[in-house]
Short mmCIF file of C-alpha atoms in Angstrom, two decimals:
data_model
loop_
_atom_site.label_atom_id
_atom_site.label_comp_id
_atom_site.label_asym_id
_atom_site.label_seq_id
_atom_site.Cartn_x
_atom_site.Cartn_y
_atom_site.Cartn_z
CA MET A 160 0.00 0.00 0.00
CA CYS A 161 1.35 3.42 -1.01
CA ASP A 162 0.47 6.90 0.20
CA ALA A 163 1.45 9.72 -2.20
CA GLY A 164 3.97 7.42 -3.82
CA SER A 165 5.54 6.31 -0.54
CA VAL A 166 5.26 2.74 0.68
CA CYS A 167 3.45 2.81 4.02
CA ASN A 168 2.36 -0.80 4.51
CA THR A 169 3.68 -4.09 3.20
CA GLU A 170 2.20 -6.50 5.73
CA PRO A 171 -0.17 -8.98 3.99
CA ASN A 172 -2.36 -9.35 7.08
CA ALA A 173 -2.91 -5.61 7.37
CA LEU A 174 -3.60 -5.29 3.64
CA ARG A 175 -6.34 -7.91 3.86
CA ASP A 176 -8.14 -5.78 6.44
CA ASN A 177 -8.02 -2.65 4.29
CA VAL A 178 -8.18 -3.84 0.68
CA ASP A 179 -11.35 -5.47 -0.56
CA ILE A 180 -10.70 -8.79 -2.33
CA PRO A 181 -13.66 -9.99 -4.42
CA GLY A 182 -14.64 -13.57 -3.72
CA TRP A 183 -16.89 -16.11 -5.34
CA MET A 184 -19.97 -14.75 -3.54
CA ASP A 185 -19.51 -11.28 -5.10
CA LYS A 186 -19.15 -12.83 -8.56
CA PHE A 187 -22.30 -14.90 -8.00
CA LEU A 188 -24.36 -11.90 -6.89
CA VAL A 189 -23.25 -9.79 -9.83
CA GLY A 190 -23.98 -12.65 -12.22
CA VAL A 191 -27.61 -12.91 -11.10
CA GLY A 192 -28.12 -9.15 -11.12
CA LEU A 193 -27.96 -8.51 -7.39
CA PRO A 194 -25.77 -5.80 -5.86
CA GLY A 195 -22.27 -7.00 -4.99
CA ASN A 196 -18.74 -5.66 -4.69
CA PRO A 197 -17.12 -6.34 -8.04
CA PRO A 198 -13.59 -5.05 -8.60
CA GLY A 199 -13.47 -1.31 -9.15
CA SER A 200 -17.10 -0.69 -8.16
CA LEU A 201 -16.25 0.82 -4.78
CA SER A 202 -15.99 4.57 -4.66
CA THR A 203 -12.94 4.27 -2.44
CA GLY A 204 -10.96 2.45 -5.12
CA GLY A 205 -11.21 -1.04 -3.65
CA LEU A 206 -10.65 -0.05 0.00
CA LYS A 207 -12.89 -1.39 2.74
CA HIS A 208 -12.39 1.78 4.80
CA PRO A 209 -11.87 5.15 3.06
CA LEU A 210 -8.70 6.99 4.02
CA GLN A 211 -9.21 10.37 5.66
CA LEU A 212 -6.69 13.18 5.53
CA GLY A 213 -5.49 14.39 8.89
CA SER A 214 -6.75 11.29 10.64
CA SER A 215 -4.97 10.52 13.87
CA THR A 216 -5.27 6.77 13.26
CA THR A 217 -1.99 5.47 11.81
CA GLY A 218 -3.04 1.83 11.67
CA PRO A 219 -3.79 -1.10 13.93
CA ALA A 220 -1.86 -1.66 17.11
CA ILE A 221 -0.25 -4.78 15.59
CA PRO A 222 0.20 -4.01 11.87
CA TRP A 223 1.48 -7.47 10.97
CA ARG A 224 -1.49 -9.37 12.44
CA ARG A 225 -5.11 -9.34 11.40
CA ALA A 226 -7.73 -8.42 13.94
CA ASN A 227 -10.17 -10.95 15.40
CA VAL A 228 -8.27 -14.03 14.27
CA ARG A 229 -10.22 -17.25 14.85
CA HIS A 230 -9.18 -20.83 14.09
CA THR A 231 -11.01 -24.08 14.76
CA SER A 232 -7.70 -25.84 15.54
CA ASN A 233 -4.64 -24.01 16.81
CA GLU A 234 -1.29 -25.03 15.32
CA LEU A 235 2.32 -23.88 15.41
CA TYR A 236 5.15 -25.14 13.17
CA VAL A 237 8.82 -24.18 13.30
CA ASP A 238 11.27 -25.17 10.56
CA ILE A 239 14.94 -24.20 10.52
CA VAL A 240 16.35 -24.36 6.99
CA GLU A 241 20.06 -23.91 6.31
CA THR A 242 22.09 -23.68 3.11
CA LEU A 243 25.69 -24.81 3.45
CA ASN A 244 28.34 -23.46 1.06
CA VAL A 245 31.81 -25.02 1.33
CA THR A 246 34.81 -24.48 -0.96
CA LEU A 247 37.55 -27.11 -0.85
CA ALA A 248 41.06 -26.91 -2.29
CA PRO A 249 42.33 -29.76 -4.54
CA SER A 250 44.13 -31.13 -1.49
CA GLY A 251 40.83 -31.29 0.42
CA ARG A 252 41.62 -28.38 2.74
CA PRO A 253 38.55 -26.17 3.36
CA LEU A 254 38.92 -22.63 2.05
CA ALA A 255 35.50 -21.29 3.05
CA ALA A 256 32.49 -22.69 4.92
CA ILE A 257 29.45 -20.49 5.47
CA THR A 258 25.91 -21.46 6.47
CA ASN A 259 22.92 -19.25 5.70
CA GLY A 260 19.85 -20.14 7.74
CA SER A 261 16.28 -19.02 8.13
CA ILE A 262 13.58 -19.80 10.69
CA ALA A 263 10.30 -20.47 8.91
CA PHE A 264 7.27 -20.15 11.15
CA THR A 265 3.64 -21.10 10.66
CA SER A 266 1.15 -19.74 13.18
CA ARG A 267 -2.55 -20.50 13.28
CA ILE A 268 -3.55 -19.35 16.77
CA SER A 269 -6.78 -17.63 17.72
CA GLY A 270 -6.63 -14.30 19.49
CA VAL A 271 -3.35 -12.47 20.08
CA PRO A 272 -0.75 -15.00 21.29
CA ASP A 273 2.58 -13.92 22.76
CA LEU A 274 5.27 -16.48 21.96
CA LEU A 275 8.74 -17.14 23.35
CA LEU A 276 11.00 -19.29 21.15
CA THR A 277 14.25 -20.53 22.70
CA LEU A 278 17.25 -21.51 20.56
CA SER A 279 20.44 -23.23 21.63
CA ALA A 280 23.81 -24.27 20.19
CA SER A 281 27.00 -25.95 21.33
CA GLY A 282 28.69 -23.76 23.92
CA GLY A 283 25.48 -22.43 25.45
CA LYS A 284 24.32 -18.87 25.00
CA ILE A 285 27.87 -17.61 24.51
CA GLY A 286 28.38 -20.11 21.73
CA LEU A 287 25.06 -19.16 20.15
CA GLU A 288 25.94 -15.46 20.26
CA LYS A 289 29.29 -16.13 18.63
CA ALA A 290 27.88 -18.54 16.06
CA ILE A 291 25.06 -16.40 14.69
CA GLU A 292 26.38 -13.53 12.61
CA LEU A 293 24.38 -10.86 10.79
CA PRO A 294 20.96 -11.80 12.21
CA ALA A 295 17.86 -10.36 10.55
CA PHE A 296 14.51 -10.48 12.33
CA HIS A 297 10.88 -10.01 11.42
CA PRO A 298 9.42 -6.72 12.75
CA CYS A 299 7.40 -8.70 15.30
CA VAL A 300 10.54 -9.78 17.20
CA ARG A 301 11.43 -7.77 20.30
CA LEU A 302 15.09 -6.88 19.75
CA ALA A 303 15.65 -5.77 23.36
CA ARG A 304 14.86 -9.28 24.60
CA TRP A 305 17.31 -10.83 22.09
CA LYS A 306 20.12 -8.45 23.08
CA GLU A 307 19.51 -9.06 26.75
CA ARG A 308 19.20 -12.84 26.41
CA PRO A 309 20.68 -14.19 23.19
CA GLY A 310 18.76 -17.18 21.95
CA GLU A 311 15.33 -16.02 23.12
CA LEU A 312 12.88 -14.69 20.51
CA SER A 313 9.84 -12.96 22.01
CA PHE A 314 7.16 -11.93 19.52
CA ILE A 315 3.49 -11.73 18.59
CA PRO A 316 3.34 -13.71 15.33
CA PRO A 317 1.50 -12.80 12.15
CA ASP A 318 -1.28 -15.13 11.14
CA GLY A 319 -0.10 -17.72 8.65
CA LYS A 320 3.34 -18.50 7.23
CA PHE A 321 6.26 -16.08 7.56
CA VAL A 322 10.04 -15.98 8.03
CA LEU A 323 10.78 -15.21 11.67
CA ALA A 324 14.54 -14.66 11.37
CA GLY A 325 17.56 -15.17 9.16
CA TYR A 326 21.20 -15.59 10.12
CA GLU A 327 24.67 -16.47 8.89
CA VAL A 328 27.19 -18.80 10.54
CA ASN A 329 30.87 -18.95 9.62
CA LEU A 330 32.07 -22.50 10.23
CA MET A 331 35.72 -21.59 9.66
CA PRO A 332 37.79 -20.70 12.74
CA SER A 333 39.09 -17.25 13.53
CA ILE A 334 42.63 -16.18 12.68
CA HIS A 335 43.80 -16.88 16.24
CA ASP A 336 42.39 -20.44 16.20
CA LEU A 337 43.44 -21.25 12.64
CA LYS A 338 46.78 -22.80 13.66
CA SER A 339 45.19 -25.31 16.02
CA TRP A 340 42.35 -26.07 13.61
CA SER A 341 42.53 -29.10 11.33
CA ASP A 342 40.49 -30.32 8.40
CA ALA A 343 38.81 -32.90 10.64
CA ASN A 344 37.01 -30.13 12.52
CA LEU A 345 34.77 -29.53 9.50
CA GLN A 346 32.84 -32.79 9.40
CA LEU A 347 30.75 -32.99 6.25
CA PRO A 348 28.34 -35.84 5.47
CA ALA A 349 29.89 -36.13 2.00
CA SER A 350 32.77 -34.69 -0.02
CA VAL A 351 34.06 -35.00 -3.58
CA GLU A 352 37.48 -35.39 -5.23
CA VAL A 353 38.58 -34.99 -8.86
CA LEU A 354 41.31 -37.13 -10.44
CA LYS A 355 42.17 -36.16 -14.01
CA SER A 356 44.51 -37.08 -16.88
CA LEU A 357 44.25 -40.79 -16.21
CA GLY A 358 44.87 -43.66 -18.58
CA PRO A 359 47.64 -44.10 -21.18
CA ASN A 360 46.31 -41.20 -23.28
CA GLY A 361 45.36 -38.91 -20.38
CA ALA A 362 41.78 -38.80 -21.71
CA ASP A 363 40.14 -40.33 -18.62
CA PHE A 364 39.09 -38.69 -15.37
CA GLU A 365 37.56 -40.01 -12.17
CA ILE A 366 35.21 -38.43 -9.64
CA ARG A 367 35.26 -39.83 -6.13
CA LEU A 368 32.30 -39.25 -3.84
CA ILE A 369 33.22 -39.94 -0.22
CA ILE A 370 30.07 -40.59 1.83
CA HIS A 371 30.54 -40.46 5.60
CA ASN A 372 26.91 -40.34 6.72
CA THR A 373 28.06 -38.74 9.95
CA PHE A 374 26.00 -35.86 11.26
CA PRO A 375 27.78 -34.11 14.15
CA GLY A 376 25.45 -33.02 16.92
CA SER A 377 22.51 -35.10 15.71
CA ALA A 378 20.92 -37.88 17.74
CA SER A 379 19.90 -41.28 16.50
CA ALA A 380 16.30 -42.09 15.72
CA SER A 381 15.78 -43.51 19.22
CA GLN A 382 17.28 -40.46 20.89
CA ILE A 383 15.40 -37.74 18.98
CA GLN A 384 13.13 -35.70 21.20
CA ARG A 385 10.66 -32.99 20.38
CA PRO A 386 11.35 -29.50 21.74
CA ALA A 387 9.75 -28.61 25.04
CA PHE A 388 6.32 -27.05 24.73
CA ALA A 389 4.57 -24.99 27.37
CA SER A 390 1.42 -22.95 27.43
CA ARG A 391 0.05 -20.47 29.89
CA SER A 392 -3.23 -20.24 27.99
CA SER A 393 -6.54 -20.86 29.74
CA GLY A 394 -8.38 -21.62 26.50
CA THR A 395 -10.02 -24.92 25.70
CA SER A 396 -8.08 -25.61 22.48
CA THR A 397 -4.60 -27.11 22.73
CA PRO A 398 -2.00 -25.81 20.26
CA VAL A 399 0.03 -28.43 18.43
CA PHE A 400 3.78 -28.01 18.07
CA GLY A 401 6.01 -30.12 15.87
CA GLY A 402 4.86 -32.43 13.13
CA GLY A 403 8.35 -33.41 11.97
CA SER A 404 9.66 -36.89 11.43
CA ASN A 405 11.50 -38.88 14.08
CA ALA A 406 13.68 -40.66 11.51
CA ALA A 407 17.45 -40.43 11.72
CA PRO A 408 19.13 -37.95 9.32
CA THR A 409 19.91 -39.36 5.87
CA LEU A 410 21.43 -37.99 2.70
CA GLN A 411 18.90 -37.12 0.02
CA ASP A 412 18.97 -35.58 -3.46
CA VAL A 413 22.70 -36.19 -3.93
CA VAL A 414 23.88 -34.62 -7.21
CA VAL A 415 27.47 -34.20 -8.42
CA THR A 416 27.89 -31.69 -11.25
CA ILE A 417 31.09 -31.64 -13.34
CA ALA A 418 31.67 -28.75 -15.74
CA ILE A 419 33.44 -29.87 -18.93
CA PRO A 420 35.52 -27.37 -20.95
CA SER A 421 33.80 -26.24 -24.13
CA ALA A 422 36.74 -27.46 -26.22
CA ALA A 423 35.78 -31.06 -25.46
CA ARG A 424 33.63 -32.67 -28.11
CA SER A 425 31.91 -35.25 -25.91
CA VAL A 426 32.18 -37.43 -22.81
CA ILE A 427 31.80 -41.16 -23.37
CA ASP A 428 31.97 -44.39 -21.39
CA LEU A 429 30.41 -43.06 -18.17
CA ARG A 430 30.84 -45.76 -15.53
CA ALA A 431 29.27 -45.07 -12.11
CA SER A 432 29.62 -47.49 -9.21
CA ARG A 433 26.41 -46.05 -7.72
CA GLY A 434 23.54 -44.09 -9.18
CA GLU A 435 23.24 -42.83 -12.75
CA ALA A 436 25.35 -40.35 -14.74
CA TYR A 437 24.78 -38.65 -18.07
CA PHE A 438 26.41 -35.95 -20.20
CA THR A 439 24.49 -32.93 -21.51
CA ALA A 440 26.29 -31.68 -24.62
CA SER A 441 24.31 -28.42 -24.87
CA GLU A 442 25.48 -27.35 -21.41
CA SER A 443 28.83 -29.21 -21.36
CA VAL A 444 27.95 -30.69 -17.98
CA VAL A 445 28.12 -34.18 -16.52
CA GLU A 446 25.52 -34.87 -13.83
CA TRP A 447 25.80 -37.79 -11.46
CA ARG A 448 22.72 -38.50 -9.35
CA LEU A 449 22.40 -40.87 -6.43
CA SER A 450 19.13 -41.98 -4.92
CA THR A 451 18.51 -41.97 -1.19
CA LYS A 452 19.02 -45.72 -1.10
CA ALA A 453 22.32 -45.53 -3.01
CA ALA A 454 23.64 -42.81 -0.66
CA ALA A 455 22.53 -44.58 2.51
CA SER A 456 25.69 -46.67 2.94
CA SER A 457 29.02 -45.08 3.81
CA GLY A 458 32.00 -45.53 1.56
CA THR A 459 33.49 -44.21 -1.67
CA ALA A 460 31.50 -44.10 -4.91
CA THR A 461 33.34 -43.53 -8.18
CA LEU A 462 32.47 -42.19 -11.60
CA LYS A 463 34.89 -42.81 -14.48
CA CYS A 464 34.58 -40.99 -17.80
CA THR A 465 36.51 -40.53 -21.06
CA ILE A 466 36.93 -37.19 -22.80
CA VAL A 467 36.68 -36.94 -26.60
CA GLY A 468 38.44 -33.86 -27.91
CA PRO A 469 38.12 -31.94 -31.18
CA VAL A 470 39.50 -33.33 -34.46
CA ASP A 471 42.95 -31.90 -35.25
CA ASP A 472 43.72 -31.98 -39.00
CA GLY A 473 47.19 -30.64 -38.45
CA ASP A 474 48.35 -33.55 -36.32
CA THR A 475 51.58 -34.52 -38.02
CA ASP A 476 52.04 -37.63 -35.91
CA GLY A 477 48.67 -39.06 -36.91
CA LEU A 478 47.09 -38.55 -33.50
CA VAL A 479 43.53 -37.40 -33.12
CA ASN A 480 42.72 -37.18 -29.43
CA GLY A 481 44.57 -40.37 -28.71
CA PHE A 482 43.51 -42.20 -31.88
CA HIS A 483 45.98 -43.25 -34.60
CA SER A 484 45.35 -42.41 -38.24
CA GLY A 485 48.81 -43.21 -39.67
CA SER A 486 50.02 -45.81 -42.12
CA ILE A 487 50.51 -48.50 -39.54
CA TYR A 488 46.70 -48.61 -39.11
CA GLY A 489 45.88 -49.30 -42.78
CA ALA A 490 46.52 -46.06 -44.72
CA TYR A 491 48.79 -46.63 -47.77
CA ASP A 492 51.84 -44.38 -48.17
CA GLU A 493 52.63 -43.80 -51.85
CA GLN A 494 56.07 -42.39 -51.00
CA GLN A 495 57.11 -45.61 -49.30
CA ASP A 496 59.97 -47.40 -51.10
CA ALA A 497 59.48 -50.84 -52.62
CA TYR A 498 60.53 -53.91 -50.72
CA GLN A 499 63.25 -54.78 -53.28
CA ALA A 500 64.76 -51.29 -53.18
CA SER A 501 65.39 -51.56 -49.49
CA ALA A 502 66.44 -55.18 -49.50
CA GLN A 503 70.14 -54.36 -49.71
CA GLU A 504 70.00 -51.83 -46.88
CA PRO A 505 70.76 -52.99 -43.37
CA ILE A 506 67.72 -53.60 -41.21
CA LYS A 507 67.29 -51.00 -38.47
CA ILE A 508 65.17 -51.85 -35.46
CA PRO A 509 63.34 -48.67 -34.38
CA LYS A 510 63.05 -47.76 -30.76
CA THR A 511 59.33 -48.46 -30.57
CA ARG A 512 59.14 -48.13 -26.79
CA ASP A 513 60.67 -44.65 -26.72
CA LYS A 514 58.52 -43.55 -29.63
CA GLN A 515 55.37 -44.91 -28.00
CA ASP A 516 56.22 -43.16 -24.73
CA ALA A 517 56.70 -39.88 -26.58
CA GLN A 518 53.37 -40.31 -28.35
CA ASP A 519 51.61 -41.08 -25.08
CA GLN A 520 53.16 -38.05 -23.47
CA LYS A 521 51.94 -35.88 -26.31
CA LYS A 522 48.44 -37.33 -25.99
CA VAL A 523 48.41 -36.47 -22.30
CA GLN A 524 49.49 -32.90 -23.08
CA LEU A 525 46.80 -32.53 -25.75
CA ASN A 526 44.06 -33.82 -23.46
CA ALA A 527 45.13 -31.89 -20.36
CA PRO A 528 43.16 -28.70 -21.28
CA LEU A 529 40.04 -30.84 -21.77
CA MET A 530 40.01 -32.15 -18.21
CA PRO A 531 37.49 -30.79 -15.66
CA SER A 532 39.04 -28.53 -13.06
CA SER A 533 36.38 -28.82 -10.36
CA ALA A 534 33.18 -30.54 -9.31
CA SER A 535 30.24 -29.35 -7.22
CA LEU A 536 28.27 -31.49 -4.78
CA SER A 537 24.74 -30.76 -3.60
CA PHE A 538 22.59 -32.70 -1.16
CA SER A 539 19.84 -32.24 1.37
CA VAL A 540 19.46 -33.61 4.89
CA LYS A 541 16.37 -33.57 7.08
CA GLY A 542 16.93 -33.52 10.82
CA TRP A 543 20.48 -32.10 10.83
CA LEU A 544 21.87 -28.56 10.75
CA ALA A 545 25.50 -27.77 10.00
CA SER A 546 25.53 -24.90 12.51
CA GLY A 547 24.25 -27.07 15.37
CA ILE A 548 21.44 -24.62 16.18
CA LYS A 549 18.25 -26.23 17.47
CA VAL A 550 14.92 -25.28 19.04
CA ASP A 551 14.87 -25.88 22.79
CA GLY A 552 11.34 -24.80 23.59
CA LEU A 553 8.32 -22.71 22.73
CA MET A 554 6.12 -20.96 25.30
CA ILE A 555 2.71 -19.48 24.54
CA ASP A 556 0.94 -16.77 26.53
CA ASN A 557 -2.50 -16.34 25.03
#
């Protein structure tokens, strides 16, 4: 909603109270010739309440929540969603590890509830304060309570689905702790390695997917407990909190993407020990997908591929991406002397091994620019967060 070109309200709940939205009943009444509220028929331009200049009313007391909210069943759902971005060096040493998280909230509570959501992390409140960087909160959150007691979110929620807060967690240590920090401190459920220029011609490469299936800080299926729930409400309806699964965390939607240089003509002979792999020529990308069942067991999965490079007409040694096209493979050389003409000459045994080694070395050099330089791994896990943040409890005062 804008006033004289300035945005004055962006809350969906407040807009529903002020802006008339035609429903099926209005369309039915207009269709049979009875008076209704079709779009644009209101003299106030679609507003339920006309705006008055100089009015002292600036809006409802709680602009993000509709008035007189009523629900037949009261429900609350909290979901913490994190996106983990990790960059690894060819040696496997982590270069960057950042987690971006958001707290998605769904509230269907009658009246005006006052909620208190408690978060925790390893190290207690001090660890939570150090872990969460650049927090961003919904306007309903009381910032003074968060500053006084980190980890406690006190708020009156909007009605429906909304994002309560967002945050960023740097999983890499500080400069002072970097010397005592090792690669084992960053425990990932899965990682990927790239081995290139393999085979006698250097036209093969191998992708190794190391699956650990270890989720630091997570409990087993028998140890998972729902967050504590308390209510100081005197109403007759009982709010429901939770609704998640009690299953142990598992890897899902595992996809390894390998970018192939555009100079490569194709990728053939894709051999995956688990899952399925295919090459998309239009995007020059190899995708390797593993099902949940294939990624359930720990170990190392491999994908072996062969690069086919462009045809080189100027190859004087008769090599086309590792393939021979010379006379020894059936092409007749008209300049070759007759057998009788060379009968009197002494027989010279060529150094075939040295020549073959030189040819193989040249093949490796020609195929080196066609090798992939990196691979990206994406996966999803339900029931585990890389930052270790979890919901301890939710208290309702209705």
